[in-house]
Amino acid sequence: MKYFQPIDETMPVDQLRELQGRRLADVVARVYRDVPFYRRKLDEAGIRPQDIWSIDDLAHLPFTTKEDFRDTYPFGLLARPMSDIVRTHASSGTTGKPTVVAYTRADIELWADCCARTLACGGADRHSVVQVAYGYGLFTGGLGMHYGSERLGAMTVPVSGGNTRRQLMLIQDFGTTHLCCTPSYALLLAETADEMGVDLRKTNLRAGYFGAEPWSGSMRRAIVDRLGVEAFDIYGLSEVIGPGVASECCAHAGMHIFEDHFYPEVIDPATGKAVPDGTRGELVFTHLTKEGMPLLRYRTRDITRLEHGTCACGRTFARMERVSGRTDDMLIVRGVNVFPSQIEHVLLEIEGAEPHYRIVVDRRGRLDDLEVQVEVSPQLFSDEVKEMEGLRQRIANELHSTLNVNAKVTLVEPRSIPRSEGKAQRVVDRRQMETS
Amino acid sequence: MRVQQISIFLENRAGRLAAVARLLGDEGINIRALSLADTSDFGILRLIVDRPDAAQQALRREQFTYSTTDVVAVEIPDVPGGLAGVLEVLQDGGVNVEYMYAFVEKANDRAVVVFRFENLEGAASLLESAGVRVLTRAEVLSL
């Protein structure tokens, strides 16, 4: 059992709740005093900071949304003067402007600790060689894992995203033991390795931290098999801190949320009410310790469910299930809710299907058209038209029984769907919403 | 007796067939016979070429999805009823044709028909015993 901060990570639950309550009271007092946006929100909700005593008081607090970032762009949510800020990151926003986050020196320290915890969850230590293939820059993935790896004392290879052949060369030459990248990029690495005649299973690579985009169990099996690694799902978002919000451990029973700093709730996205453990809903975070841009009840739009209770690994932190969709990625096709992850799951269960597909939604006349493009791999290919039509029909039938909506399945040539070096663009929505 | 055919998956969009033809042309590979089975979205291009190994190498390099299938090529007289005679032999023998395609040899008034059968050996010996000339691999490649 490896922990980076064993006392915090295995803290008895009652002690943890007490700590969270104290920290919540502190953060509410801070944002009320220092962030006009929150002072107004709390005033409107009739909440005085001194009313907040324990973590159970959280449910009274108002939510923060992605739109609030847009409305206060770029620095309206700061709780510290600009002179205390040492770093900003940004992610794509709901409109043209990015979602901006800001860190004090203490926030950067906290972030490094949390990413070091993440790496330790997957067995990395100071003897490891950690190749960080998340992008460096405004995106939090690269620098977050970089600082975490250095904090852990591992040898850090800051290769960033892209340049796949060089990545493979470094894995072989530097003896990389731990890889950090998106799951779709891991599969691109595997494909490129095949093309170059490199067997990744024969390298020192033993674990990977895959996050920043949704992935399925079948995609995970493909990564484990083709890279020869133990796969760890990691979760993070820049609004909360970046990577280092939650990480899967060696027990592979969900991702531990580092809830001594980021307090999680799962709510029904329609009503805003908390749902019990085991029920899926929207994940919401409250910062307990961040200084630069602490948020109250930030709605992530990610769909997951929580499980409390001590894990086999000894950690007491709540675990979240792999994110199964986004409240805003959800497509409504002919009035039916469709999550891209459902489509991915169907495709991956069809034997031999490589996980390369694209969902195209269009509107023909008044009707929505859902098209699923699937790349035909050599394993799927038959030279008889009736076999290929049969395959297409089989996929269409499976999709219909899962989604309850008809999808047109188009078989396309390998490599005709653009590969991502970052997040995969799985959905193309061409519907022009008439504004009549 | 068996001839190797290469089948390529093609999307039904402009330029895909030309891309394969150009690729093989640039490699100096000569197409001896071809057929294209198409649907509204995709097609399956079936080819017999003079250098199958080189063709496969080029297709793999350019990341086409392809497979190889063994087929039987027979020679029939290029006269009315020539094909019917051969098909009747197969029908009487209870042999099912998966697919077929044909081309004409101008030089000697003969036609060549390429067949795909589920039971290739059985069908070939049935044809031979009925006096149909089954072409060897070398004969097909030198057409």
XYZ file of C-alpha atoms in Angstrom:
579
model
C 0.000 0.000 0.000
C 1.551 3.242 -1.072
C 0.393 6.688 -0.048
C 2.012 10.018 -0.602
C 0.454 11.607 2.500
C -0.628 8.590 4.584
C -2.026 10.538 7.546
C -4.362 12.591 5.364
C -5.262 9.830 2.933
C -6.260 7.326 5.630
C -7.775 9.748 8.126
C -10.687 8.279 10.132
C -13.960 9.458 8.648
C -15.284 11.334 11.693
C -12.021 13.221 11.920
C -12.218 13.952 8.179
C -15.779 15.307 8.482
C -14.720 17.529 11.337
C -11.776 18.845 9.299
C -14.027 19.443 6.288
C -16.536 21.358 8.414
C -13.859 23.627 9.814
C -12.394 24.220 6.376
C -15.836 24.896 4.885
C -16.578 27.556 7.490
C -13.215 29.109 6.703
C -13.674 29.166 2.941
C -17.206 30.571 3.163
C -15.916 33.372 5.404
C -13.073 34.056 2.978
C -15.172 34.254 -0.178
C -17.832 36.335 1.580
C -15.189 38.802 2.625
C -13.045 38.840 -0.541
C -15.193 37.942 -3.569
C -17.993 40.404 -4.399
C -19.626 37.744 -6.575
C -20.008 35.392 -3.598
C -20.963 38.129 -1.155
C -23.882 38.986 -3.450
C -24.834 35.326 -3.961
C -24.758 34.525 -0.266
C -26.642 37.708 0.587
C -29.295 36.819 -1.988
C -29.597 33.352 -0.451
C -29.868 34.904 3.018
C -26.807 33.084 4.304
C -24.370 34.621 6.756
C -20.906 33.042 6.956
C -21.338 32.513 10.685
C -24.300 30.201 9.922
C -21.914 27.663 8.399
C -20.590 25.328 11.079
C -20.280 21.851 9.676
C -20.024 20.090 6.367
C -23.759 19.324 6.591
C -24.444 23.037 6.155
C -23.144 22.799 2.611
C -26.577 21.991 1.183
C -27.748 25.520 2.041
C -25.122 27.161 -0.147
C -25.807 28.345 -3.694
C -24.240 26.629 -6.723
C -21.512 28.024 -8.940
C -21.735 27.259 -12.662
C -19.601 27.456 -15.759
C -21.683 30.479 -16.791
C -20.474 32.272 -13.671
C -16.938 31.962 -15.056
C -18.097 33.498 -18.313
C -19.887 36.334 -16.554
C -16.894 37.178 -14.374
C -14.245 36.616 -17.083
C -11.336 36.668 -16.624
C -10.538 37.368 -12.971
C -13.841 38.216 -11.299
C -13.770 35.121 -9.066
C -10.371 35.887 -7.539
C -10.280 35.786 -3.742
C -6.762 37.173 -3.575
C -5.133 40.279 -5.058
C -3.394 39.753 -8.395
C -0.026 40.187 -6.675
C -0.636 36.891 -4.813
C -1.383 34.988 -8.006
C 1.550 33.078 -9.492
C -0.110 31.051 -12.258
C -3.181 30.908 -14.465
C -4.570 28.090 -16.567
C -7.552 28.064 -18.884
C -9.837 25.607 -20.576
C -12.345 26.024 -23.361
C -15.425 27.864 -22.204
C -19.072 27.750 -23.149
C -18.639 30.658 -25.550
C -15.569 32.011 -27.315
C -13.844 33.022 -24.101
C -11.852 30.473 -22.114
C -12.612 29.454 -18.529
C -9.771 31.004 -16.533
C -8.430 29.770 -13.197
C -5.759 31.288 -10.965
C -3.382 29.836 -8.379
C -1.484 31.307 -5.468
C 1.852 29.820 -4.493
C 0.092 27.728 -1.847
C -2.404 26.503 -4.470
C 0.473 25.318 -6.658
C 1.927 23.469 -3.637
C -1.432 21.885 -2.905
C -1.791 20.874 -6.531
C 1.650 19.246 -6.589
C 0.719 17.272 -3.454
C -2.547 16.103 -4.974
C -0.878 15.029 -8.221
C 1.817 13.242 -6.204
C -1.005 11.426 -4.373
C -2.440 10.506 -7.767
C 0.842 9.067 -8.967
C 1.345 7.187 -5.696
C -2.139 5.700 -6.101
C -0.831 3.936 -9.209
C 2.351 2.731 -7.535
C 4.816 5.369 -8.732
C 7.604 6.423 -6.361
C 10.959 8.175 -6.454
C 12.454 5.339 -8.489
C 9.911 5.732 -11.271
C 10.347 7.349 -14.671
C 7.177 9.343 -15.355
C 6.516 10.407 -18.930
C 4.045 13.281 -18.998
C 2.329 13.199 -22.384
C -0.501 15.530 -21.472
C -0.184 18.892 -23.167
C 1.815 21.582 -21.375
C 0.482 25.101 -21.493
C -2.828 26.635 -20.541
C -4.249 23.108 -20.287
C -3.678 21.852 -16.736
C -2.851 18.236 -17.615
C 0.829 18.557 -18.442
C 2.058 20.951 -15.771
C -0.144 19.400 -13.079
C 1.241 15.903 -13.471
C 4.706 17.375 -13.997
C 4.761 19.094 -10.617
C 3.222 16.021 -8.986
C 5.881 13.772 -10.428
C 8.654 16.070 -9.232
C 7.006 16.347 -5.809
C 7.009 12.558 -5.616
C 10.687 12.544 -6.532
C 10.278 10.533 -9.721
C 12.318 11.283 -12.803
C 10.000 13.414 -14.874
C 10.026 13.361 -18.666
C 8.173 16.527 -19.768
C 7.512 15.443 -23.339
C 4.011 17.032 -23.550
C 1.426 15.855 -26.090
C 2.010 14.887 -29.705
C 5.033 13.690 -31.643
C 4.041 10.090 -31.189
C 7.152 8.489 -32.630
C 9.376 10.473 -30.296
C 7.190 9.443 -27.363
C 7.777 5.805 -28.276
C 11.508 6.375 -28.608
C 11.670 7.930 -25.135
C 9.631 5.110 -23.604
C 12.204 2.672 -24.933
C 15.374 4.677 -24.391
C 14.610 6.281 -21.009
C 12.916 3.205 -19.606
C 9.675 5.046 -18.833
C 7.749 3.178 -16.139
C 4.667 5.393 -15.801
C 2.823 7.156 -18.583
C 0.373 10.055 -18.256
C -1.862 10.760 -21.265
C -5.440 10.682 -22.524
C -6.857 7.208 -23.183
C -7.347 7.950 -26.877
C -3.739 9.030 -27.105
C -2.677 5.791 -25.401
C -4.423 3.896 -28.199
C -2.749 6.089 -30.810
C 0.596 5.229 -29.184
C -0.303 1.529 -29.413
C -1.240 1.852 -33.081
C 1.915 3.742 -33.920
C 3.991 1.212 -31.977
C 2.446 -1.557 -34.095
C 3.340 0.323 -37.259
C 6.919 0.793 -36.066
C 7.196 -2.830 -34.981
C 7.649 -1.836 -31.325
C 6.176 -4.164 -28.682
C 5.258 -1.877 -25.788
C 4.675 -4.906 -23.572
C 8.399 -5.563 -23.683
C 9.354 -2.100 -22.413
C 9.619 -1.004 -18.752
C 6.202 0.628 -18.969
C 4.090 -0.716 -16.136
C 1.319 1.761 -15.383
C -0.556 4.578 -17.018
C -2.659 7.436 -15.668
C -5.390 8.057 -18.161
C -7.843 10.904 -17.884
C -9.146 14.178 -19.316
C -11.734 12.428 -21.485
C -14.349 9.724 -21.009
C -13.397 6.158 -21.827
C -15.103 2.816 -21.591
C -14.203 -0.456 -19.966
C -13.499 -1.998 -23.347
C -11.177 0.846 -24.281
C -9.443 0.230 -20.995
C -9.000 -3.460 -21.772
C -7.554 -2.528 -25.176
C -5.036 -0.180 -23.498
C -4.057 -2.722 -20.847
C -3.605 -5.414 -23.462
C -1.782 -3.405 -26.092
C 0.457 -1.310 -23.840
C 0.991 -4.027 -21.255
C 0.267 -1.628 -18.378
C -1.934 -1.424 -15.323
C -4.401 1.348 -16.124
C -5.428 3.995 -13.595
C -8.318 6.298 -14.251
C -7.673 9.822 -13.041
C -10.060 12.703 -12.769
C -9.641 16.415 -12.689
C -10.777 19.672 -14.162
C -9.126 23.043 -14.224
C -11.955 24.771 -12.343
C -11.271 22.491 -9.362
C -7.483 22.402 -9.752
C -6.573 20.286 -12.812
C -5.478 16.672 -12.528
C -5.159 15.538 -8.918
C -8.831 15.796 -7.950
C -9.411 12.039 -7.860
C -7.456 8.923 -8.716
C -8.009 5.225 -8.948
C -5.891 3.096 -6.606
C -4.508 -0.423 -6.827
C -7.882 -1.816 -5.693
C -9.458 -0.522 -8.934
C -12.726 0.199 -7.191
C -13.382 3.739 -8.334
C -11.387 6.945 -7.997
C -10.561 8.359 -4.578
C -11.523 11.997 -4.375
C -9.022 14.017 -2.381
C -11.899 15.283 -0.311
C -9.825 16.888 2.433
C -9.385 19.634 -0.196
C -12.204 19.127 -2.726
C -15.523 18.211 -1.158
C -17.732 16.186 -3.531
C -21.508 15.979 -3.801
C -23.636 14.275 -6.440
C -26.925 15.974 -7.242
C -29.877 15.439 -9.510
C -29.068 17.944 -12.288
C -32.738 18.810 -12.685
C -33.632 19.499 -9.044
C -30.250 20.335 -7.506
C -30.975 17.930 -4.620
C -28.256 15.556 -3.423
C -28.741 11.911 -4.412
C -27.722 8.936 -2.247
C -24.504 6.937 -2.743
C -24.732 4.669 -5.746
C -27.132 6.904 -7.666
C -25.813 8.686 -10.732
C -26.054 12.432 -10.979
C -24.016 15.563 -11.530
C -20.767 15.872 -9.620
C -20.379 19.083 -7.611
C -17.231 20.303 -5.849
C -16.545 22.764 -3.065
C -13.013 23.978 -2.460
C -12.029 23.689 1.174
C -8.460 24.967 1.081
C -7.775 26.742 -2.195
C -6.770 30.389 -1.923
C -6.698 31.993 -5.363
C -10.091 31.033 -6.746
C -12.081 28.966 -4.263
C -15.518 27.876 -5.490
C -18.651 26.914 -3.600
C -20.629 23.965 -4.988
C -19.239 24.110 -8.506
C -21.353 22.108 -10.946
C -18.946 20.077 -13.091
C -21.609 18.783 -15.531
C -19.922 15.378 -15.215
C -22.185 12.426 -14.516
C -20.966 9.925 -11.929
C -21.920 8.303 -8.620
C -20.204 8.212 -5.236
C -19.350 5.428 -2.827
C -18.279 6.129 0.762
C -16.520 3.651 3.019
C -12.932 2.562 3.527
C -11.301 1.053 0.450
C -9.193 -2.120 0.334
C -6.201 0.188 -0.192
C -6.806 1.788 3.222
C -7.845 5.195 1.954
C -10.933 6.634 3.598
C -11.721 9.134 0.841
C -14.983 8.741 -1.070
C -14.707 7.075 -4.439
C -16.336 8.200 -7.661
C -17.171 5.966 -10.561
C -15.637 6.612 -13.975
C -17.477 9.557 -15.493
C -20.244 8.120 -17.646
C -21.318 11.261 -19.459
C -21.717 15.012 -19.353
C -24.900 16.787 -18.604
C -24.062 19.049 -21.551
C -22.625 16.353 -23.893
C -25.927 14.661 -23.692
C -27.470 14.720 -27.122
C -31.185 14.961 -27.441
C -32.082 13.104 -30.610
C -35.748 13.038 -31.541
C -36.522 13.830 -27.939
C -34.451 10.952 -26.540
C -31.443 11.516 -24.290
C -28.346 9.958 -25.854
C -24.944 9.809 -24.181
C -21.966 9.239 -26.467
C -20.634 6.761 -23.907
C -23.608 4.475 -24.574
C -22.727 4.367 -28.261
C -19.102 3.696 -27.485
C -20.080 0.820 -25.249
C -22.156 -0.833 -27.981
C -19.365 -0.548 -30.524
C -16.773 -1.954 -28.213
C -18.862 -4.978 -27.436
C -19.016 -5.881 -31.141
C -16.156 -8.288 -31.493
C -13.035 -6.879 -33.076
C -14.291 -3.321 -33.256
C -11.529 -0.817 -32.788
C -12.712 2.064 -30.680
C -12.697 4.561 -33.521
C -16.028 6.037 -34.292
C -17.754 9.361 -34.717
C -21.276 10.443 -33.973
C -22.847 12.868 -36.424
C -26.174 14.463 -35.656
C -27.925 16.343 -38.408
C -31.413 17.591 -39.047
C -33.149 16.575 -42.227
C -36.322 18.537 -42.592
C -37.844 18.435 -39.134
C -36.281 15.162 -38.077
C -32.980 14.553 -36.346
C -30.646 12.101 -38.029
C -28.230 10.187 -35.855
C -25.345 8.701 -37.781
C -22.616 6.574 -36.249
C -19.509 6.212 -38.381
C -17.412 3.154 -37.591
C -13.983 2.460 -38.981
C -13.651 -0.982 -40.530
C -10.614 -2.747 -39.141
C -9.114 -5.818 -40.864
C -10.742 -7.976 -38.147
C -14.183 -6.668 -39.079
C -13.694 -6.832 -42.816
C -15.210 -9.519 -45.009
C -15.052 -9.425 -48.782
C -18.688 -10.392 -49.065
C -21.227 -7.592 -49.208
C -23.819 -9.609 -47.300
C -21.406 -10.096 -44.399
C -20.635 -6.381 -44.268
C -24.299 -5.455 -44.472
C -24.907 -7.970 -41.709
C -22.276 -6.304 -39.537
C -23.832 -2.933 -40.140
C -27.271 -4.251 -39.294
C -25.981 -5.897 -36.146
C -24.459 -2.616 -34.935
C -27.641 -0.739 -35.839
C -29.788 -3.250 -33.930
C -27.576 -3.103 -30.856
C -27.624 0.702 -30.947
C -31.372 0.753 -31.235
C -31.894 -1.573 -28.309
C -29.531 0.506 -26.149
C -30.545 4.013 -27.190
C -34.196 3.512 -28.121
C -33.615 5.628 -31.170
C -32.641 4.602 -34.698
C -29.099 5.297 -35.784
C -27.770 5.035 -39.284
C -24.510 3.113 -39.199
C -21.899 3.982 -41.805
C -18.830 1.844 -42.262
C -15.819 3.979 -43.117
C -12.209 3.328 -44.035
C -9.528 3.121 -41.362
C -7.978 6.457 -40.466
C -10.787 8.419 -42.079
C -11.924 9.679 -38.649
C -9.457 12.294 -37.370
C -7.225 11.040 -34.543
C -6.788 13.212 -31.534
C -3.552 14.137 -29.911
C -5.607 15.628 -27.103
C -9.271 15.168 -26.408
C -11.205 13.113 -28.936
C -13.871 14.860 -30.971
C -16.410 12.061 -30.965
C -19.496 14.105 -31.640
C -20.301 16.375 -34.563
C -23.615 18.170 -34.197
C -24.620 19.778 -37.486
C -28.110 20.691 -36.454
C -28.905 24.290 -37.174
C -31.310 25.272 -34.508
C -33.899 27.411 -36.214
C -34.599 30.623 -34.418
C -38.120 31.262 -35.547
C -5.752 -24.121 -59.165
C -6.449 -21.549 -56.504
C -5.830 -17.962 -57.465
C -5.272 -15.319 -54.831
C -7.667 -12.395 -54.941
C -7.231 -9.214 -52.936
C -10.379 -7.522 -51.608
C -10.252 -3.915 -50.465
C -12.772 -1.995 -48.379
C -13.585 1.358 -49.953
C -15.866 4.115 -48.840
C -18.302 5.135 -51.522
C -16.884 8.586 -52.110
C -15.088 10.363 -54.885
C -11.498 9.397 -55.551
C -11.221 6.242 -53.435
C -11.132 3.844 -56.391
C -8.704 6.122 -58.183
C -6.501 6.152 -55.078
C -6.146 2.362 -55.151
C -5.578 2.275 -58.908
C -2.925 4.989 -58.634
C -1.204 3.284 -55.718
C -0.926 -0.004 -57.588
C 0.064 1.787 -60.790
C 2.870 3.640 -59.065
C 4.155 0.343 -57.683
C 4.207 -1.108 -61.204
C 1.532 -3.650 -60.322
C -0.720 -4.745 -63.143
C -4.382 -5.529 -62.548
C -5.423 -8.738 -64.313
C -9.076 -8.748 -63.308
C -11.354 -6.747 -61.076
C -14.870 -6.375 -59.843
C -16.487 -3.798 -57.617
C -19.379 -4.734 -55.374
C -20.954 -1.585 -54.106
C -23.666 -0.413 -51.781
C -24.817 3.139 -51.183
C -22.119 3.700 -48.550
C -19.223 1.408 -49.282
C -17.763 -0.863 -51.888
C -15.618 -3.964 -51.951
C -13.033 -3.902 -54.696
C -11.826 -7.370 -55.694
C -8.626 -7.614 -57.666
C -6.382 -10.187 -59.224
C -2.969 -8.668 -59.808
C 0.293 -9.909 -61.249
C 2.271 -9.359 -58.015
C -0.063 -9.988 -55.064
C 2.633 -9.753 -52.386
C 3.817 -6.344 -53.567
C 0.210 -5.172 -53.801
C -0.509 -6.237 -50.218
C 2.606 -4.505 -48.988
C 1.555 -1.251 -50.649
C -2.010 -1.510 -49.329
C -0.776 -2.197 -45.816
C 1.589 0.734 -45.987
C -1.220 3.060 -47.065
C -3.495 1.613 -44.353
C -6.239 0.247 -46.530
C -8.397 -2.465 -45.003
C -8.046 -5.513 -47.223
C -8.175 -9.278 -47.105
C -7.127 -12.077 -49.393
C -9.433 -14.773 -50.687
C -8.800 -17.787 -52.875
C -10.899 -17.954 -56.038
C -11.140 -20.268 -59.065
C -10.723 -18.980 -62.623
C -12.111 -20.986 -65.522
C -11.938 -20.507 -69.236
C -15.121 -20.750 -71.271
C -15.825 -20.285 -74.962
C -16.816 -16.687 -75.738
C -20.052 -17.698 -77.448
C -23.724 -17.399 -76.517
C -24.501 -20.002 -73.881
C -20.898 -20.383 -72.799
C -21.526 -19.138 -69.265
C -24.869 -20.922 -68.980
C -23.166 -24.264 -69.630
C -20.732 -23.741 -66.769
C -23.401 -22.500 -64.351
C -25.568 -25.539 -65.139
C -22.718 -27.827 -64.193
C -22.534 -26.043 -60.834
C -26.274 -26.102 -60.369
C -26.475 -29.814 -61.101
C -23.654 -30.404 -58.660
C -25.486 -28.411 -55.975
C -22.680 -25.862 -55.696
C -23.503 -22.379 -54.534
C -21.654 -19.416 -56.069
C -20.780 -16.741 -53.474
C -19.937 -14.266 -56.218
C -18.396 -14.203 -59.673
C -17.113 -11.872 -62.328
C -15.917 -12.300 -65.875
C -13.775 -10.746 -68.539
C -13.141 -11.469 -72.200
C -9.852 -12.392 -73.801
C -9.739 -10.760 -77.185
C -6.758 -12.778 -78.412
C -8.376 -16.194 -78.489
C -12.155 -15.751 -78.351
C -12.359 -17.042 -74.858
C -13.801 -15.598 -71.688
C -12.416 -16.018 -68.188
C -14.818 -16.323 -65.276
C -13.649 -15.890 -61.686
C -15.699 -17.729 -59.053
C -15.793 -17.619 -55.299
C -17.179 -20.807 -53.763
C -17.533 -21.807 -50.187
C -16.054 -25.218 -51.018
C -13.385 -24.221 -53.458
C -11.718 -27.608 -54.044
C -14.996 -29.450 -54.474
C -16.297 -26.946 -56.984
C -13.043 -26.934 -58.949
C -12.941 -30.711 -59.300
C -16.629 -30.740 -60.259
C -15.899 -28.270 -63.055
C -12.847 -30.171 -64.235
C -14.695 -33.476 -64.322
C -17.311 -31.777 -66.496
C -14.577 -30.784 -68.926
C -14.361 -27.100 -67.952
C -10.791 -25.813 -68.117
C -9.704 -24.490 -64.729
C -6.791 -22.067 -65.132
C -3.613 -22.357 -63.093
C -2.304 -19.432 -61.117
C 0.430 -18.863 -63.687
C -2.069 -18.885 -66.522
C -4.226 -16.286 -64.820
C -1.334 -13.995 -64.003
C -0.083 -14.141 -67.605
C -3.442 -13.250 -69.105
